[in-house]
């Protein structure tokens, strides 16, 4: 059907496209941000936001506002909009939309597991989870003692199960393992998402492959920089890299492996690859912060 | 002519109200009161002088915030009252008028009180729920235990060892533990946990337990008989009681954790039946105690809510008005001394005295030393359009406004729309049976006007209700047109005497082949009923309706061009009269006016002339003899003259106007070479009007192209618009044919059978078809076509429609959702 996408597009996607375009009008503009910069109190922010699409979500909050309430309510709007779209979506759009939440799901799993390791209250942890990445049995994560149990008890029911089967080898849960688990999951997730988008073809594949490649590269750089000075071997490290993206050249990765003054080498390697300038800057800046 | 036009009585609706731009300088101490009084009056539209400031940088932002906070509290009360389903009629004028500050304090008190009560009752509910759940668990789980005991006997021997090892552990466990976890039974080593969980989670819960214990457990469940209310969302939830049997300490911690994760509440159930009974009675007594407490609490809360409910709508109204006042105050500017507020806005000239009076009252009431200064200013932009409409005219004004709000003081087509719109509708919908149905509907809406206007209606009902007076006139006119067409649900009647025709012989067998004989004078009003069903029915009615449509169309278009004359005359533009109105009038009437003349002559004389032929050969060979198509003496020279006039009229409306405009422009600027160099302030003082004339660059080619487009549009439009009026005939034909089909092919056909059921079915189908297809669909389509004829064919002759509406600051226009 490539080339004739537009012919039948409106049957399934017309309404949702209209909604998404409508949401674009609801984004805060530069003028809005300028005004928000001038706010002196949280009430000012609420007052300004009440004129925007966030207004209905904030209007029933009692006056001494907290920053968390504002964030929570604004996220709630995002989640509501997302849920509305998910309800309206048909295949394969609904699957695509679900794929978007898997990233949050991975983060939530990691958050809960880390929290339980440090013996935090589960309810408290649940509040911190991103609402887009919630699944039914998320609270039961706290029961699990090791990776195998984690998989067998909880994750086997979630869409993350196929990704998780790869990191099941490492037995005990500790900080180091959790980070590795997060990155393995992410790698599997990104690759799966990438395959899914390629399968869809058309404009989706074009746009999403670009976006996902950037995400994969960002993670690869992150992993490299954060693993310097840890006992992670280079083979372990290589296992965490996604198998697509612009950085997906072994030579470059080997280069990164010998990093001493990592930032320079990183830039050089990016230039070697003819990496788009804007993105290279983006990547390095991000990595610096993480460091 | 001029004199005559000047002496016409003024029409209020024809021109929008004269507006004036005013400035108010209000001392700070009387500002609030003055704005309140102006809001009550509702005749001044303020201009936002702080448009560049964000909402929280304005002067009265704190007051606005306070109002928003108060309205939040009021919403909270409303929500609570709705949830508690407390009915309290607002008692008018019983409460003394309170100030905003007092109200704020009062609201805060009420909110605090309510929150506290909610908190307490929530806690009570929670403990009540716990007890209730415990009771249910005791009832249900007791049953399981009894049955499991009998099962367990067989396993007794194997598990004996286990029992003893467990005994020791239980002894050392804490008291709390003991209560949480019942003593393992003496017969078996199994232990159990009983509890209650949401019904929707049971399946996943069971699966999780199964996985966690690797299948070494027994899960029993039973639905709870009573539903449990969630105190926070006040929704009832269905729950299921469960008992899990398992063995081993590790499994226990796991299961407890899972219970926790799933939000399942665990309750200890003693295995001993006597103990069970004892606890059950204990729980029951505590439950009844709690019930009494809860009841008292609810009554107390309802009482508080009722007292709030008494004044709620009044408070809401007050806060809404207060917020509107501060929003308006935020539009005002501080003057240099910071002691006065300066406001600007538009008001109708007739309202000046009222506004001044209100301002004086405000000064007096607030004991201000300084009066409010109110004076007229000059404005750059054009004033807003304001019509004083009433119940009847507002709907018609809405029809016009939907196309475009009239330019300030422009001729308002709504004046004519009041009659022409329903009339053109009726031409398409002529059937006095259907008309009567519509009339009954319209009368029902009007009779309940006072009742319905206060209510919130559905979107469809609201549309009907808004257009009730349009519906009324439409139905009256369609009764009139129906009488002319002589159709009553498509059946003709002899209302106005006998038919003019009769059959040739008594048997009337050749009526459809040879026709009828005319034996007396014409049928006095409308179409002769004998035409119905005759061979020449359609040719006759088509010719009649077609010609009638053209006559109506030419008349309405002429009215439109005439209105362009009134507009040009009103705005003093003789250029438009001479080079636009006159040639347009000549062009339209020399072609289609002449056609109308021919139609009328043909009707009066009964001539056999072919009008198509006359019109077509008027262009193709104007000098040829008309022959048998001649209708009156001197027709040929008249046609030649009219054709020449039409040919002259085209360049007349195309060329002179742009050239004259260009000449005027160059003339104006020849004398201005020095004047423009003076300081701008001087200029304004000398010539106050100067602000209005923004000297734009005169672009000749643009003006010329514009004029060309206009002329071409008019010339082509004259033809296409006239043709467009033929839709009157087409829809009328469609309507009458459709109703004939329903009448003859459904009702008469069914009536032909001598069977009650078939007759009844036929009647039902006919009634539904009439109601939904003819009365709803056809009404809608005729309405839309009438709308198009007004918006396009009529209004493009004169109407600009680029004005903006007058939106005064008025408390009356504040609606429920406005805050």
PDB file of N, CA and C in Angstrom, chain A residues 194-230:
ATOM      1  N   UNK A 194      11.981  -0.350  16.812  1.00  0.00           N
ATOM      2  CA  UNK A 194      12.554  -0.029  15.505  1.00  0.00           C
ATOM      3  C   UNK A 194      12.056  -1.016  14.452  1.00  0.00           C
ATOM      4  N   UNK A 195      12.087  -2.297  14.812  1.00  0.00           N
ATOM      5  CA  UNK A 195      11.606  -3.320  13.880  1.00  0.00           C
ATOM      6  C   UNK A 195      10.131  -3.098  13.546  1.00  0.00           C
ATOM      7  N   UNK A 196       9.374  -2.797  14.595  1.00  0.00           N
ATOM      8  CA  UNK A 196       7.942  -2.568  14.406  1.00  0.00           C
ATOM      9  C   UNK A 196       7.696  -1.424  13.429  1.00  0.00           C
ATOM     10  N   UNK A 197       8.450  -0.340  13.622  1.00  0.00           N
ATOM     11  CA  UNK A 197       8.264   0.819  12.754  1.00  0.00           C
ATOM     12  C   UNK A 197       8.684   0.492  11.325  1.00  0.00           C
ATOM     13  N   UNK A 198       9.773  -0.246  11.172  1.00  0.00           N
ATOM     14  CA  UNK A 198      10.206  -0.631   9.834  1.00  0.00           C
ATOM     15  C   UNK A 198       9.158  -1.495   9.161  1.00  0.00           C
ATOM     16  N   UNK A 199       8.505  -2.321   9.962  1.00  0.00           N
ATOM     17  CA  UNK A 199       7.481  -3.196   9.409  1.00  0.00           C
ATOM     18  C   UNK A 199       6.294  -2.379   8.916  1.00  0.00           C
ATOM     19  N   UNK A 200       5.986  -1.313   9.650  1.00  0.00           N
ATOM     20  CA  UNK A 200       4.866  -0.474   9.234  1.00  0.00           C
ATOM     21  C   UNK A 200       5.165   0.219   7.921  1.00  0.00           C
ATOM     22  N   UNK A 201       6.418   0.631   7.760  1.00  0.00           N
ATOM     23  CA  UNK A 201       6.823   1.271   6.518  1.00  0.00           C
ATOM     24  C   UNK A 201       6.254   2.676   6.377  1.00  0.00           C
ATOM     25  N   UNK A 202       6.496   3.247   5.225  1.00  0.00           N
ATOM     26  CA  UNK A 202       5.921   4.553   4.936  1.00  0.00           C
ATOM     27  C   UNK A 202       6.543   5.658   5.765  1.00  0.00           C
ATOM     28  N   UNK A 203       5.724   6.679   6.009  1.00  0.00           N
ATOM     29  CA  UNK A 203       6.222   7.857   6.720  1.00  0.00           C
ATOM     30  C   UNK A 203       6.604   7.500   8.149  1.00  0.00           C
ATOM     31  N   UNK A 204       5.878   6.539   8.736  1.00  0.00           N
ATOM     32  CA  UNK A 204       6.182   6.144  10.116  1.00  0.00           C
ATOM     33  C   UNK A 204       7.619   5.653  10.215  1.00  0.00           C
ATOM     34  N   UNK A 205       7.997   4.760   9.287  1.00  0.00           N
ATOM     35  CA  UNK A 205       9.350   4.205   9.334  1.00  0.00           C
ATOM     36  C   UNK A 205      10.373   5.317   9.150  1.00  0.00           C
ATOM     37  N   UNK A 206      10.088   6.205   8.216  1.00  0.00           N
ATOM     38  CA  UNK A 206      11.033   7.273   7.908  1.00  0.00           C
ATOM     39  C   UNK A 206      11.315   8.126   9.137  1.00  0.00           C
ATOM     40  N   UNK A 207      10.229   8.575   9.755  1.00  0.00           N
ATOM     41  CA  UNK A 207      10.391   9.518  10.865  1.00  0.00           C
ATOM     42  C   UNK A 207      10.885   8.794  12.106  1.00  0.00           C
ATOM     43  N   UNK A 208      10.272   7.655  12.393  1.00  0.00           N
ATOM     44  CA  UNK A 208      10.604   6.981  13.638  1.00  0.00           C
ATOM     45  C   UNK A 208      12.018   6.417  13.623  1.00  0.00           C
ATOM     46  N   UNK A 209      12.491   5.956  12.447  1.00  0.00           N
ATOM     47  CA  UNK A 209      13.841   5.400  12.440  1.00  0.00           C
ATOM     48  C   UNK A 209      14.833   6.492  12.808  1.00  0.00           C
ATOM     49  N   UNK A 210      14.565   7.685  12.355  1.00  0.00           N
ATOM     50  CA  UNK A 210      15.440   8.799  12.700  1.00  0.00           C
ATOM     51  C   UNK A 210      15.413   9.071  14.197  1.00  0.00           C
ATOM     52  N   UNK A 211      14.217   9.151  14.737  1.00  0.00           N
ATOM     53  CA  UNK A 211      14.070   9.459  16.160  1.00  0.00           C
ATOM     54  C   UNK A 211      14.666   8.349  17.021  1.00  0.00           C
ATOM     55  N   UNK A 212      14.369   7.099  16.639  1.00  0.00           N
ATOM     56  CA  UNK A 212      14.847   5.981  17.451  1.00  0.00           C
ATOM     57  C   UNK A 212      16.363   5.851  17.349  1.00  0.00           C
ATOM     58  N   UNK A 213      16.905   6.156  16.152  1.00  0.00           N
ATOM     59  CA  UNK A 213      18.353   6.104  16.016  1.00  0.00           C
ATOM     60  C   UNK A 213      19.004   7.104  16.960  1.00  0.00           C
ATOM     61  N   UNK A 214      18.414   8.255  17.049  1.00  0.00           N
ATOM     62  CA  UNK A 214      18.978   9.249  17.963  1.00  0.00           C
ATOM     63  C   UNK A 214      18.921   8.752  19.397  1.00  0.00           C
ATOM     64  N   UNK A 215      17.769   8.186  19.757  1.00  0.00           N
ATOM     65  CA  UNK A 215      17.615   7.681  21.115  1.00  0.00           C
ATOM     66  C   UNK A 215      18.644   6.573  21.394  1.00  0.00           C
ATOM     67  N   UNK A 216      18.836   5.683  20.417  1.00  0.00           N
ATOM     68  CA  UNK A 216      19.785   4.584  20.596  1.00  0.00           C
ATOM     69  C   UNK A 216      21.203   5.134  20.771  1.00  0.00           C
ATOM     70  N   UNK A 217      21.544   6.126  19.954  1.00  0.00           N
ATOM     71  CA  UNK A 217      22.878   6.723  20.065  1.00  0.00           C
ATOM     72  C   UNK A 217      23.059   7.382  21.418  1.00  0.00           C
ATOM     73  N   UNK A 218      22.020   8.086  21.820  1.00  0.00           N
ATOM     74  CA  UNK A 218      22.110   8.773  23.103  1.00  0.00           C
ATOM     75  C   UNK A 218      22.378   7.764  24.216  1.00  0.00           C
ATOM     76  N   UNK A 219      21.680   6.669  24.164  1.00  0.00           N
ATOM     77  CA  UNK A 219      21.882   5.666  25.195  1.00  0.00           C
ATOM     78  C   UNK A 219      23.271   5.046  25.098  1.00  0.00           C
ATOM     79  N   UNK A 220      23.717   4.832  23.847  1.00  0.00           N
ATOM     80  CA  UNK A 220      25.043   4.240  23.681  1.00  0.00           C
ATOM     81  C   UNK A 220      26.109   5.139  24.291  1.00  0.00           C
ATOM     82  N   UNK A 221      26.029   6.410  24.008  1.00  0.00           N
ATOM     83  CA  UNK A 221      27.004   7.356  24.556  1.00  0.00           C
ATOM     84  C   UNK A 221      26.920   7.364  26.075  1.00  0.00           C
ATOM     85  N   UNK A 222      25.690   7.371  26.574  1.00  0.00           N
ATOM     86  CA  UNK A 222      25.473   7.367  28.007  1.00  0.00           C
ATOM     87  C   UNK A 222      26.127   6.167  28.671  1.00  0.00           C
ATOM     88  N   UNK A 223      25.870   5.022  28.078  1.00  0.00           N
ATOM     89  CA  UNK A 223      26.394   3.788  28.648  1.00  0.00           C
ATOM     90  C   UNK A 223      27.908   3.850  28.677  1.00  0.00           C
ATOM     91  N   UNK A 224      28.482   4.273  27.552  1.00  0.00           N
ATOM     92  CA  UNK A 224      29.939   4.330  27.463  1.00  0.00           C
ATOM     93  C   UNK A 224      30.513   5.215  28.556  1.00  0.00           C
ATOM     94  N   UNK A 225      29.968   6.388  28.668  1.00  0.00           N
ATOM     95  CA  UNK A 225      30.549   7.352  29.610  1.00  0.00           C
ATOM     96  C   UNK A 225      30.327   6.898  31.041  1.00  0.00           C
ATOM     97  N   UNK A 226      29.142   6.396  31.327  1.00  0.00           N
ATOM     98  CA  UNK A 226      28.869   6.007  32.702  1.00  0.00           C
ATOM     99  C   UNK A 226      29.602   4.739  33.115  1.00  0.00           C
ATOM    100  N   UNK A 227      30.038   3.952  32.117  1.00  0.00           N
ATOM    101  CA  UNK A 227      30.685   2.706  32.506  1.00  0.00           C
ATOM    102  C   UNK A 227      32.199   2.853  32.641  1.00  0.00           C
ATOM    103  N   UNK A 228      32.729   4.030  32.332  1.00  0.00           N
ATOM    104  CA  UNK A 228      34.166   4.224  32.501  1.00  0.00           C
ATOM    105  C   UNK A 228      34.497   4.115  33.981  1.00  0.00           C
ATOM    106  N   UNK A 229      35.459   3.307  34.278  1.00  0.00           N
ATOM    107  CA  UNK A 229      35.852   3.171  35.675  1.00  0.00           C
ATOM    108  C   UNK A 229      35.035   2.158  36.445  1.00  0.00           C
ATOM    109  N   UNK A 230      34.163   1.461  35.791  1.00  0.00           N
ATOM    110  CA  UNK A 230      33.469   0.369  36.469  1.00  0.00           C
ATOM    111  C   UNK A 230      34.050  -0.945  35.966  1.00  0.00           C
TER     112      UNK A 230
END
